[in-house]
C-alpha cells in the first residue's frame, strides 16, 4: 500500500510540475489559490486527481501485462 501511494504521489507531482512548470516556478501560491476556479476540460478543481488516476490506471494495467508475460 505504501509503495502504491508513493507511485501515485510521484505520478501526481510529475504531471503537475510537467504541465505547469512555469506557474510552479514563478507563482506557486497563486496557482494553488486559482485551483477552485479551474476549468480544465470541464472537470474543474478535481482535474489534477482525475488525470492522475487515469495515468495511474494505465500504469497499473501495463505493469500487470508485463507481470503476466514475464511469468
mmCIF file of N, CA and C in Angstrom:
data_model
loop_
_atom_site.group_PDB
_atom_site.id
_atom_site.type_symbol
_atom_site.label_atom_id
_atom_site.label_comp_id
_atom_site.label_asym_id
_atom_site.label_seq_id
_atom_site.Cartn_x
_atom_site.Cartn_y
_atom_site.Cartn_z
ATOM 1 N N UNK A 1 0.819 -1.195 0.000
ATOM 2 C CA UNK A 1 0.000 0.000 0.000
ATOM 3 C C UNK A 1 0.863 1.258 0.000
ATOM 4 N N UNK A 2 1.928 1.229 0.803
ATOM 5 C CA UNK A 2 2.815 2.385 0.866
ATOM 6 C C UNK A 2 3.518 2.610 -0.474
ATOM 7 N N UNK A 3 3.891 1.499 -1.126
ATOM 8 C CA UNK A 3 4.550 1.607 -2.427
ATOM 9 C C UNK A 3 3.608 2.213 -3.466
ATOM 10 N N UNK A 4 2.357 1.790 -3.464
ATOM 11 C CA UNK A 4 1.381 2.308 -4.423
ATOM 12 C C UNK A 4 1.088 3.784 -4.176
ATOM 13 N N UNK A 5 1.009 4.170 -2.917
ATOM 14 C CA UNK A 5 0.787 5.583 -2.597
ATOM 15 C C UNK A 5 1.975 6.432 -3.045
ATOM 16 N N UNK A 6 3.174 5.908 -2.899
ATOM 17 C CA UNK A 6 4.364 6.612 -3.367
ATOM 18 C C UNK A 6 4.349 6.755 -4.881
ATOM 19 N N UNK A 7 3.960 5.708 -5.577
ATOM 20 C CA UNK A 7 3.872 5.761 -7.043
ATOM 21 C C UNK A 7 2.813 6.773 -7.474
ATOM 22 N N UNK A 8 1.644 6.757 -6.814
ATOM 23 C CA UNK A 8 0.571 7.696 -7.136
ATOM 24 C C UNK A 8 1.021 9.132 -6.904
ATOM 25 N N UNK A 9 1.694 9.378 -5.785
ATOM 26 C CA UNK A 9 2.184 10.728 -5.478
ATOM 27 C C UNK A 9 3.237 11.168 -6.483
ATOM 28 N N UNK A 10 4.110 10.255 -6.873
ATOM 29 C CA UNK A 10 5.139 10.588 -7.853
ATOM 30 C C UNK A 10 4.512 10.939 -9.202
ATOM 31 N N UNK A 11 3.503 10.187 -9.610
ATOM 32 C CA UNK A 11 2.811 10.494 -10.865
ATOM 33 C C UNK A 11 2.130 11.848 -10.766
ATOM 34 N N UNK A 12 1.486 12.116 -9.636
ATOM 35 C CA UNK A 12 0.812 13.397 -9.426
ATOM 36 C C UNK A 12 1.798 14.557 -9.542
ATOM 37 N N UNK A 13 2.926 14.456 -8.852
ATOM 38 C CA UNK A 13 3.917 15.532 -8.893
ATOM 39 C C UNK A 13 4.526 15.681 -10.280
ATOM 40 N N UNK A 14 4.808 14.565 -10.935
ATOM 41 C CA UNK A 14 5.371 14.611 -12.287
ATOM 42 C C UNK A 14 4.424 15.320 -13.253
ATOM 43 N N UNK A 15 3.138 14.980 -13.178
ATOM 44 C CA UNK A 15 2.168 15.615 -14.059
ATOM 45 C C UNK A 15 1.966 17.088 -13.722
ATOM 46 N N UNK A 16 1.876 17.384 -12.427
ATOM 47 C CA UNK A 16 1.635 18.772 -12.016
ATOM 48 C C UNK A 16 2.790 19.678 -12.411
ATOM 49 N N UNK A 17 3.996 19.237 -12.133
ATOM 50 C CA UNK A 17 5.169 20.056 -12.464
ATOM 51 C C UNK A 17 5.409 20.062 -13.974
ATOM 52 N N UNK A 18 5.174 18.937 -14.615
ATOM 53 C CA UNK A 18 5.387 18.861 -16.051
ATOM 54 C C UNK A 18 4.440 19.737 -16.852
ATOM 55 N N UNK A 19 3.190 19.793 -16.428
ATOM 56 C CA UNK A 19 2.200 20.561 -17.178
ATOM 57 C C UNK A 19 2.194 22.039 -16.810
ATOM 58 N N UNK A 20 2.590 22.359 -15.593
ATOM 59 C CA UNK A 20 2.509 23.739 -15.117
ATOM 60 C C UNK A 20 3.851 24.211 -14.552
ATOM 61 N N UNK A 21 4.924 23.891 -15.243
ATOM 62 C CA UNK A 21 6.257 24.205 -14.722
ATOM 63 C C UNK A 21 6.447 25.695 -14.504
ATOM 64 N N UNK A 22 6.055 26.501 -15.480
ATOM 65 C CA UNK A 22 6.240 27.950 -15.362
ATOM 66 C C UNK A 22 5.452 28.515 -14.185
ATOM 67 N N UNK A 23 4.233 28.040 -14.004
ATOM 68 C CA UNK A 23 3.413 28.524 -12.895
ATOM 69 C C UNK A 23 3.988 28.108 -11.545
ATOM 70 N N UNK A 24 4.511 26.878 -11.455
ATOM 71 C CA UNK A 24 5.075 26.398 -10.185
ATOM 72 C C UNK A 24 6.367 27.109 -9.829
ATOM 73 N N UNK A 25 7.118 27.545 -10.822
ATOM 74 C CA UNK A 25 8.378 28.223 -10.520
ATOM 75 C C UNK A 25 8.212 29.725 -10.347
ATOM 76 N N UNK A 26 7.194 30.312 -10.975
ATOM 77 C CA UNK A 26 7.060 31.765 -10.879
ATOM 78 C C UNK A 26 6.089 32.206 -9.781
ATOM 79 N N UNK A 27 4.936 31.580 -9.674
ATOM 80 C CA UNK A 27 3.956 31.987 -8.669
ATOM 81 C C UNK A 27 3.134 30.779 -8.205
ATOM 82 N N UNK A 28 3.707 29.910 -7.372
ATOM 83 C CA UNK A 28 3.018 28.681 -6.973
ATOM 84 C C UNK A 28 1.808 28.910 -6.072
ATOM 85 N N UNK A 29 1.867 29.886 -5.175
ATOM 86 C CA UNK A 29 0.739 30.109 -4.263
ATOM 87 C C UNK A 29 -0.484 30.593 -5.032
ATOM 88 N N UNK A 30 -0.286 31.502 -5.953
ATOM 89 C CA UNK A 30 -1.398 31.986 -6.758
ATOM 90 C C UNK A 30 -1.984 30.866 -7.620
ATOM 91 N N UNK A 31 -1.110 29.999 -8.080
ATOM 92 C CA UNK A 31 -1.560 28.874 -8.899
ATOM 93 C C UNK A 31 -2.447 27.941 -8.068
ATOM 94 N N UNK A 32 -2.063 27.656 -6.851
ATOM 95 C CA UNK A 32 -2.879 26.819 -5.978
ATOM 96 C C UNK A 32 -4.190 27.497 -5.595
ATOM 97 N N UNK A 33 -4.136 28.797 -5.368
ATOM 98 C CA UNK A 33 -5.343 29.525 -4.979
ATOM 99 C C UNK A 33 -6.355 29.605 -6.132
ATOM 100 N N UNK A 34 -5.888 29.508 -7.365
ATOM 101 C CA UNK A 34 -6.779 29.560 -8.528
ATOM 102 C C UNK A 34 -7.386 28.197 -8.852
ATOM 103 N N UNK A 35 -6.996 27.161 -8.141
ATOM 104 C CA UNK A 35 -7.480 25.814 -8.426
ATOM 105 C C UNK A 35 -8.998 25.668 -8.322
ATOM 106 N N UNK A 36 -9.667 26.248 -7.330
ATOM 107 C CA UNK A 36 -11.131 26.091 -7.268
ATOM 108 C C UNK A 36 -11.873 26.645 -8.482
ATOM 109 N N UNK A 37 -11.309 27.606 -9.161
ATOM 110 C CA UNK A 37 -11.978 28.155 -10.338
ATOM 111 C C UNK A 37 -11.396 27.625 -11.641
ATOM 112 N N UNK A 38 -10.638 26.535 -11.566
ATOM 113 C CA UNK A 38 -10.034 25.951 -12.765
ATOM 114 C C UNK A 38 -11.125 25.335 -13.636
ATOM 115 N N UNK A 39 -10.948 25.451 -14.924
ATOM 116 C CA UNK A 39 -11.940 24.915 -15.845
ATOM 117 C C UNK A 39 -11.332 23.942 -16.821
ATOM 118 N N UNK A 40 -10.443 23.099 -16.377
ATOM 119 C CA UNK A 40 -9.730 22.179 -17.263
ATOM 120 C C UNK A 40 -10.672 21.107 -17.797
ATOM 121 N N UNK A 41 -10.998 21.191 -19.066
ATOM 122 C CA UNK A 41 -11.815 20.205 -19.768
ATOM 123 C C UNK A 41 -13.162 19.973 -19.082
ATOM 124 N N UNK A 42 -13.682 20.975 -18.392
ATOM 125 C CA UNK A 42 -14.963 20.858 -17.728
ATOM 126 C C UNK A 42 -14.936 20.082 -16.426
ATOM 127 N N UNK A 43 -13.754 19.685 -15.981
ATOM 128 C CA UNK A 43 -13.643 18.890 -14.753
ATOM 129 C C UNK A 43 -13.543 19.796 -13.536
ATOM 130 N N UNK A 44 -12.938 20.941 -13.692
ATOM 131 C CA UNK A 44 -12.829 21.899 -12.602
ATOM 132 C C UNK A 44 -11.676 21.614 -11.665
ATOM 133 N N UNK A 45 -11.915 21.821 -10.384
ATOM 134 C CA UNK A 45 -10.856 21.728 -9.382
ATOM 135 C C UNK A 45 -10.347 20.305 -9.187
ATOM 136 N N UNK A 46 -11.106 19.314 -9.600
ATOM 137 C CA UNK A 46 -10.675 17.923 -9.433
ATOM 138 C C UNK A 46 -9.792 17.413 -10.564
ATOM 139 N N UNK A 47 -9.504 18.259 -11.557
ATOM 140 C CA UNK A 47 -8.760 17.780 -12.719
ATOM 141 C C UNK A 47 -7.388 17.199 -12.378
ATOM 142 N N UNK A 48 -6.651 17.694 -11.387
ATOM 143 C CA UNK A 48 -5.362 17.042 -11.101
ATOM 144 C C UNK A 48 -5.530 15.590 -10.635
ATOM 145 N N UNK A 49 -6.529 15.342 -9.817
ATOM 146 C CA UNK A 49 -6.754 13.973 -9.337
ATOM 147 C C UNK A 49 -7.297 13.066 -10.435
ATOM 148 N N UNK A 50 -8.174 13.596 -11.270
ATOM 149 C CA UNK A 50 -8.741 12.789 -12.353
ATOM 150 C C UNK A 50 -7.650 12.360 -13.329
ATOM 151 N N UNK A 51 -6.816 13.288 -13.735
ATOM 152 C CA UNK A 51 -5.738 12.955 -14.669
ATOM 153 C C UNK A 51 -4.721 12.019 -14.028
ATOM 154 N N UNK A 52 -4.442 12.198 -12.752
ATOM 155 C CA UNK A 52 -3.505 11.315 -12.062
ATOM 156 C C UNK A 52 -4.073 9.907 -11.973
ATOM 157 N N UNK A 53 -5.348 9.770 -11.677
ATOM 158 C CA UNK A 53 -5.968 8.448 -11.603
ATOM 159 C C UNK A 53 -5.927 7.762 -12.965
ATOM 160 N N UNK A 54 -6.189 8.501 -14.021
ATOM 161 C CA UNK A 54 -6.158 7.916 -15.369
ATOM 162 C C UNK A 54 -4.754 7.399 -15.695
ATOM 163 N N UNK A 55 -3.741 8.203 -15.442
ATOM 164 C CA UNK A 55 -2.361 7.781 -15.725
ATOM 165 C C UNK A 55 -1.972 6.622 -14.816
ATOM 166 N N UNK A 56 -2.394 6.646 -13.549
ATOM 167 C CA UNK A 56 -2.086 5.563 -12.614
ATOM 168 C C UNK A 56 -2.726 4.249 -13.066
ATOM 169 N N UNK A 57 -3.972 4.294 -13.537
ATOM 170 C CA UNK A 57 -4.643 3.078 -14.009
ATOM 171 C C UNK A 57 -3.918 2.503 -15.223
ATOM 172 N N UNK A 58 -3.503 3.370 -16.139
ATOM 173 C CA UNK A 58 -2.735 2.899 -17.300
ATOM 174 C C UNK A 58 -1.424 2.264 -16.835
ATOM 175 N N UNK A 59 -0.767 2.900 -15.873
ATOM 176 C CA UNK A 59 0.484 2.365 -15.326
ATOM 177 C C UNK A 59 0.269 0.990 -14.692
ATOM 178 N N UNK A 60 -0.791 0.837 -13.911
ATOM 179 C CA UNK A 60 -1.081 -0.442 -13.250
ATOM 180 C C UNK A 60 -1.418 -1.513 -14.286
ATOM 181 N N UNK A 61 -2.180 -1.153 -15.311
ATOM 182 C CA UNK A 61 -2.505 -2.121 -16.351
ATOM 183 C C UNK A 61 -1.251 -2.580 -17.092
ATOM 184 N N UNK A 62 -0.386 -1.643 -17.437
ATOM 185 C CA UNK A 62 0.862 -2.015 -18.118
ATOM 186 C C UNK A 62 1.736 -2.891 -17.225
ATOM 187 N N UNK A 63 1.789 -2.554 -15.955
ATOM 188 C CA UNK A 63 2.577 -3.357 -15.014
ATOM 189 C C UNK A 63 1.996 -4.757 -14.890
ATOM 190 N N UNK A 64 0.670 -4.884 -14.922
ATOM 191 C CA UNK A 64 0.027 -6.189 -14.872
ATOM 192 C C UNK A 64 0.294 -7.014 -16.114
ATOM 193 N N UNK A 65 0.264 -6.370 -17.275
ATOM 194 C CA UNK A 65 0.543 -7.081 -18.526
ATOM 195 C C UNK A 65 1.985 -7.584 -18.528
ATOM 196 N N UNK A 66 2.902 -6.747 -18.105
ATOM 197 C CA UNK A 66 4.312 -7.164 -18.046
ATOM 198 C C UNK A 66 4.479 -8.317 -17.059
ATOM 199 N N UNK A 67 3.787 -8.258 -15.939
ATOM 200 C CA UNK A 67 3.890 -9.317 -14.936
ATOM 201 C C UNK A 67 3.350 -10.641 -15.475
ATOM 202 N N UNK A 68 2.266 -10.604 -16.257
ATOM 203 C CA UNK A 68 1.694 -11.819 -16.831
ATOM 204 C C UNK A 68 2.657 -12.435 -17.835
ATOM 205 N N UNK A 69 3.287 -11.614 -18.666
ATOM 206 C CA UNK A 69 4.159 -12.154 -19.705
ATOM 207 C C UNK A 69 5.538 -12.539 -19.197
ATOM 208 N N UNK A 70 5.932 -12.066 -18.046
ATOM 209 C CA UNK A 70 7.257 -12.452 -17.528
ATOM 210 C C UNK A 70 7.200 -13.729 -16.688
ATOM 211 N N UNK A 71 5.996 -14.153 -16.313
ATOM 212 C CA UNK A 71 5.897 -15.388 -15.519
ATOM 213 C C UNK A 71 5.703 -16.592 -16.386
#
